[in-house]
JSON list of C-alpha atoms in Angstrom, two decimals:
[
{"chain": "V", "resi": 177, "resn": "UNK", "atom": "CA", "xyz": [9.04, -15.03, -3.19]},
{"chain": "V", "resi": 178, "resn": "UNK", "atom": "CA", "xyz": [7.48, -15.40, 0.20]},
{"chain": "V", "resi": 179, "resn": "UNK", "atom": "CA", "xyz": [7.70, -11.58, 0.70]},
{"chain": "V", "resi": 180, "resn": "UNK", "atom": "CA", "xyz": [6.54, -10.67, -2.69]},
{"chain": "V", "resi": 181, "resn": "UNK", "atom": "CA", "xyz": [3.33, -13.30, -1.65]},
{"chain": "V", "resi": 182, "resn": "UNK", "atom": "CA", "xyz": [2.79, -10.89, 1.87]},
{"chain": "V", "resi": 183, "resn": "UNK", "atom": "CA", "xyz": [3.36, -7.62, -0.07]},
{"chain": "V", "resi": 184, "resn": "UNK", "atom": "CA", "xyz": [0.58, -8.31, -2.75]},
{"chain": "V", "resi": 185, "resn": "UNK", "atom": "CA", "xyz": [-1.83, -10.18, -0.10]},
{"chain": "V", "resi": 186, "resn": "UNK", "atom": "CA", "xyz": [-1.42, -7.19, 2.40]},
{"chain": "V", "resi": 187, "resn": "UNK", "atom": "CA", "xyz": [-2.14, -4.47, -0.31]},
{"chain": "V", "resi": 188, "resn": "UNK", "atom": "CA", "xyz": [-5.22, -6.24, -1.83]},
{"chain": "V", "resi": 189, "resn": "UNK", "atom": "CA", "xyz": [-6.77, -6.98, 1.52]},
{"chain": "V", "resi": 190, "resn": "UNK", "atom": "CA", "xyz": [-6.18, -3.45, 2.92]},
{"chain": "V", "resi": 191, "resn": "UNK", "atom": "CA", "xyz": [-7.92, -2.34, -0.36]},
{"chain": "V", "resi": 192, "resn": "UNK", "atom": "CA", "xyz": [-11.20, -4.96, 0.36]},
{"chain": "V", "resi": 193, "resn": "UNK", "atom": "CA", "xyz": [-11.15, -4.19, 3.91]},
{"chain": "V", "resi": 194, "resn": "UNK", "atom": "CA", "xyz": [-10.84, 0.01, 3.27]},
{"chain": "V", "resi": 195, "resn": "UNK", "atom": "CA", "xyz": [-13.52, 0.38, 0.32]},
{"chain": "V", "resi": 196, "resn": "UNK", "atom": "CA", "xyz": [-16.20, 2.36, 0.50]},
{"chain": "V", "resi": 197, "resn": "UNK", "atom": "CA", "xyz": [-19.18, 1.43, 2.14]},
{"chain": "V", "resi": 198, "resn": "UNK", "atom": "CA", "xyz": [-22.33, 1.16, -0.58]},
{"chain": "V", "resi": 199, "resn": "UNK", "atom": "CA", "xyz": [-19.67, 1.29, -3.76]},
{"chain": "V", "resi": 200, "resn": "UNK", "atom": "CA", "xyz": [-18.03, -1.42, -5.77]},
{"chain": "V", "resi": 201, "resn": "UNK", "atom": "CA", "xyz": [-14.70, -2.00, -4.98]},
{"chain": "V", "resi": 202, "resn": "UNK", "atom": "CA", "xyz": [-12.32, -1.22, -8.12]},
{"chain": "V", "resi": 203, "resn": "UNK", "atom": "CA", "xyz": [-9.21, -2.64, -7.66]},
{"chain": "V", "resi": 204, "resn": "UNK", "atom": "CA", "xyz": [-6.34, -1.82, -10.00]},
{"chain": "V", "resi": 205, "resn": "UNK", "atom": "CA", "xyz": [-2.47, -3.78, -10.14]},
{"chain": "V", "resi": 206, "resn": "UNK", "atom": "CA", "xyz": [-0.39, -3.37, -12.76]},
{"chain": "V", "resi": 207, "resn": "UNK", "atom": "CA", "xyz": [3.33, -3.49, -13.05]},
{"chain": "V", "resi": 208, "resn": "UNK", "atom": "CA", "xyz": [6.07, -1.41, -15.38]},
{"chain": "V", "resi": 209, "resn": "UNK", "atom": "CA", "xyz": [9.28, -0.64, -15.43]},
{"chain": "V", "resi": 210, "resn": "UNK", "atom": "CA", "xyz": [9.93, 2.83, -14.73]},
{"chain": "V", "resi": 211, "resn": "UNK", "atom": "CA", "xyz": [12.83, 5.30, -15.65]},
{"chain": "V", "resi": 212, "resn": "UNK", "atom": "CA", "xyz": [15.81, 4.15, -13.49]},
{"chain": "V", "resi": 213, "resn": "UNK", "atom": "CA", "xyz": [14.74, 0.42, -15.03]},
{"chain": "V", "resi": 214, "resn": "UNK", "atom": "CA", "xyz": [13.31, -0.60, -11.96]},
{"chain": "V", "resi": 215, "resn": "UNK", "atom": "CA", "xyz": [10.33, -3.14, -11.26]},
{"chain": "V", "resi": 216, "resn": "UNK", "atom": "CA", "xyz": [7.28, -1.23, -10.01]},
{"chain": "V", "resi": 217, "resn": "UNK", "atom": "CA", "xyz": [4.20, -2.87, -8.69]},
{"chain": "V", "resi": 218, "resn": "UNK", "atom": "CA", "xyz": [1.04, -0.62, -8.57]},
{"chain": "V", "resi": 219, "resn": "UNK", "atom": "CA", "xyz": [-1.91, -1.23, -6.45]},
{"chain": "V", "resi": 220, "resn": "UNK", "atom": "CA", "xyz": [-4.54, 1.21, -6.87]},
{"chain": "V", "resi": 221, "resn": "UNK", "atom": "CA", "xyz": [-8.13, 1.23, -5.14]},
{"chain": "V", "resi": 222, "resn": "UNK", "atom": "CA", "xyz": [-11.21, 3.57, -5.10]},
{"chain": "V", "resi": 223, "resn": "UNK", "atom": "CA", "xyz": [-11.44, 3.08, -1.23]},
{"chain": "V", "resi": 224, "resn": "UNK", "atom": "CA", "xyz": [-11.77, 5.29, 1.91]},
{"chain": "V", "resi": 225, "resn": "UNK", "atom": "CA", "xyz": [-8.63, 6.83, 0.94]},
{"chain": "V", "resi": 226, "resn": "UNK", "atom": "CA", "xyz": [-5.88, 8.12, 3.70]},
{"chain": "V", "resi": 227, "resn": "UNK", "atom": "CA", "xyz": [-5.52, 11.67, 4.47]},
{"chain": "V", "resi": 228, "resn": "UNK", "atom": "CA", "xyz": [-1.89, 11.92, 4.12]},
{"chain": "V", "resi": 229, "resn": "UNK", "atom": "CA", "xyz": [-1.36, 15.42, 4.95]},
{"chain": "V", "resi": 230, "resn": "UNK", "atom": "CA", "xyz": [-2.80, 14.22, 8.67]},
{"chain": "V", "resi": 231, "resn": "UNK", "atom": "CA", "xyz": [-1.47, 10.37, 8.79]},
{"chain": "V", "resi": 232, "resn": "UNK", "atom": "CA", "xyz": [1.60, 11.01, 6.05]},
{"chain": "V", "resi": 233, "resn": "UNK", "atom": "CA", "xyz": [4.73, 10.99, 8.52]},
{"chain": "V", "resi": 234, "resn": "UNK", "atom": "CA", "xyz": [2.97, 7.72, 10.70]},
{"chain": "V", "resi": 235, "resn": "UNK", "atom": "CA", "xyz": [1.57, 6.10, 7.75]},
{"chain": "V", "resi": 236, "resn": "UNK", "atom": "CA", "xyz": [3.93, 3.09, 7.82]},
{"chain": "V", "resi": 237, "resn": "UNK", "atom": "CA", "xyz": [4.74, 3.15, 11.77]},
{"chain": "V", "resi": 238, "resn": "UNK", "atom": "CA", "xyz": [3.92, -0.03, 13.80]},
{"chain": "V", "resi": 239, "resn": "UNK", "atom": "CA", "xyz": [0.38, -0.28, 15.71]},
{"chain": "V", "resi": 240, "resn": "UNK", "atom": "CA", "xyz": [-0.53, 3.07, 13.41]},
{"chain": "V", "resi": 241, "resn": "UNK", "atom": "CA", "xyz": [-4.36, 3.11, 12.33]},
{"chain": "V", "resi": 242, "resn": "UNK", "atom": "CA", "xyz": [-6.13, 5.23, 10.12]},
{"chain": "V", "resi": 243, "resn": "UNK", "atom": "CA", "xyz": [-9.78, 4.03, 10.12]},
{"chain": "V", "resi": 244, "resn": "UNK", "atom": "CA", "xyz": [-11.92, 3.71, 13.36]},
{"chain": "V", "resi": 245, "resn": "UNK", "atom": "CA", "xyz": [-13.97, 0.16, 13.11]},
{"chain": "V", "resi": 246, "resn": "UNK", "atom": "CA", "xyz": [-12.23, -1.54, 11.11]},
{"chain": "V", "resi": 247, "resn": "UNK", "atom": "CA", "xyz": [-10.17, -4.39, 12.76]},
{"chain": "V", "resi": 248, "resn": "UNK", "atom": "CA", "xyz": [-7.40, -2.80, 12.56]},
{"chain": "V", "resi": 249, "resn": "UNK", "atom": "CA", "xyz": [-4.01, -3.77, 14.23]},
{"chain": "V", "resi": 250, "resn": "UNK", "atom": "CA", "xyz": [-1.26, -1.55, 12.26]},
{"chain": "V", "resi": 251, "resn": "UNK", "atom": "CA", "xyz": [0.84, -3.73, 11.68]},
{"chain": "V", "resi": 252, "resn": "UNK", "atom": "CA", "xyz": [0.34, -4.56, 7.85]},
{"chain": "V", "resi": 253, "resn": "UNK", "atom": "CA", "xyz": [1.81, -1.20, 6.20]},
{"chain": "V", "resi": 254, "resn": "UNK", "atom": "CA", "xyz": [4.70, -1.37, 8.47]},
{"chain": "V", "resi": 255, "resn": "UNK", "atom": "CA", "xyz": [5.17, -4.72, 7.72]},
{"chain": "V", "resi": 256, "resn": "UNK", "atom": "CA", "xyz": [5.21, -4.52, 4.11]},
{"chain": "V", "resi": 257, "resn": "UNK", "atom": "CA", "xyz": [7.15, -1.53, 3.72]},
{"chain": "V", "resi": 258, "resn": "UNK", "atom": "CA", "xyz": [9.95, -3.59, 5.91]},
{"chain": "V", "resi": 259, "resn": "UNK", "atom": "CA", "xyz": [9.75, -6.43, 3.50]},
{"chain": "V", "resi": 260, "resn": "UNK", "atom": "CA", "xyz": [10.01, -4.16, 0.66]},
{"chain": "V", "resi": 261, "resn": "UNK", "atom": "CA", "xyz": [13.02, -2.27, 1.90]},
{"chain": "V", "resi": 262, "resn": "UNK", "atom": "CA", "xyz": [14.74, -5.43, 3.16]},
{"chain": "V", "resi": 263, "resn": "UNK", "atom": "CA", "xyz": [14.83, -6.31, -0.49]},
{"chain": "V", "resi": 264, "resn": "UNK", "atom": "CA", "xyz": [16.32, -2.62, -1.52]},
{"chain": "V", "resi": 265, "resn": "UNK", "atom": "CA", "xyz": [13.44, -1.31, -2.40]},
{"chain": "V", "resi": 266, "resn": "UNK", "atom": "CA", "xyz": [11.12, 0.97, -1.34]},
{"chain": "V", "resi": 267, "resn": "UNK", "atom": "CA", "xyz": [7.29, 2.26, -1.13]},
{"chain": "V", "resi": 268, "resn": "UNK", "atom": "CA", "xyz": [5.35, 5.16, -2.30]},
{"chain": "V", "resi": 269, "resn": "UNK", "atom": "CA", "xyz": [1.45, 6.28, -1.61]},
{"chain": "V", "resi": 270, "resn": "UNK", "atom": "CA", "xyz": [-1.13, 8.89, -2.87]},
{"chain": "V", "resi": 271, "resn": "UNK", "atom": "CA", "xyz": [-4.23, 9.16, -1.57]},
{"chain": "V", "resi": 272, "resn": "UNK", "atom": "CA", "xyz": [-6.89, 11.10, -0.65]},
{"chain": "V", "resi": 273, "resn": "UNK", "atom": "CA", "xyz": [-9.92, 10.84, 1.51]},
{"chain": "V", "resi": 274, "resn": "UNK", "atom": "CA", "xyz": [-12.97, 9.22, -0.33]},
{"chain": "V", "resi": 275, "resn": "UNK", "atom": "CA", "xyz": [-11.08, 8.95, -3.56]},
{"chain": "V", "resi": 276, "resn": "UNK", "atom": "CA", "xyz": [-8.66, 6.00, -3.13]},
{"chain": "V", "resi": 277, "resn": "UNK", "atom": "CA", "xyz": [-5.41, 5.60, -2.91]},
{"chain": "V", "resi": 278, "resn": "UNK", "atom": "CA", "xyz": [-2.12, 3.88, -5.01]},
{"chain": "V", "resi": 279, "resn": "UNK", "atom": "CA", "xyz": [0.53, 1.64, -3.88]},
{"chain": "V", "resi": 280, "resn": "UNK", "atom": "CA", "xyz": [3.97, 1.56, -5.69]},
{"chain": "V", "resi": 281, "resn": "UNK", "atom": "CA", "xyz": [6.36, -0.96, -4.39]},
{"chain": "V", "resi": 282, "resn": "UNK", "atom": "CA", "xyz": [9.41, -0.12, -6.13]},
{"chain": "V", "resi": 283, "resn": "UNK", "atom": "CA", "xyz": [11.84, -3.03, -6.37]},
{"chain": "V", "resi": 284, "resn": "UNK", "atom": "CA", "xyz": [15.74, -2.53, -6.54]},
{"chain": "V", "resi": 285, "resn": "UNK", "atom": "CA", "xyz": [17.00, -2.39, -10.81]},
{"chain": "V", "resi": 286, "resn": "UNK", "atom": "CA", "xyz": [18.56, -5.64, -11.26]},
{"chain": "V", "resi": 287, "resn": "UNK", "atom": "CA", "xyz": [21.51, -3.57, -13.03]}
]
């Protein structure tokens, strides 16, 4: 419970603290169960967006940034993504630069 609590906060503050500059921040979450019957928990956001064909390969690494001015530490993605796979689960991204970027925390089928 205490993990889910850190997952959720750390997604929803990265997408506050990563919008857009002069835009609205849209904020999506939603949860499904996909094909394999697992749990997934979507956060999606119209932020800055994360140029994953650059950042991709660090994106979760510890003390990793992405954003210049932005009180960053890099510690949140890494720390999540631990959580998540702690649990048997694991974490997926898209994004792009300027147009956003989704979350899916995929939590281990209870099957």
């Amino acid at each position: 419970r205490l993990y889910l609590e850190s997952i959720v906060m750390n997604l929803l503050t990265n997408a506050i603290k990563y919008r857009k500059p002069d835009v609205p921040p849209v904020i999506n979450l939603r949860t499904y169960t996909d094909h394999n019957d697992c749990v997934v928990f979507e956060c999606q956001d119209n932020g800055l967006g994360i140029d994953l064909e650059i950042h991709g390969k660090k994106l979760f690494g510890l003390y990793k940034t992405f954003h210049e001015g932005k009180n960053s530490h890099g510690v949140g993605l890494f720390l999540t993504k631990t959580q998540i796979e702690s649990q048997g689960g694991h974490i997926l991204v898209d994004s792009e630069p300027n147009q956003g970027s989704t979350f899916k925390v995929v939590f281990k089928s209870k099957s």
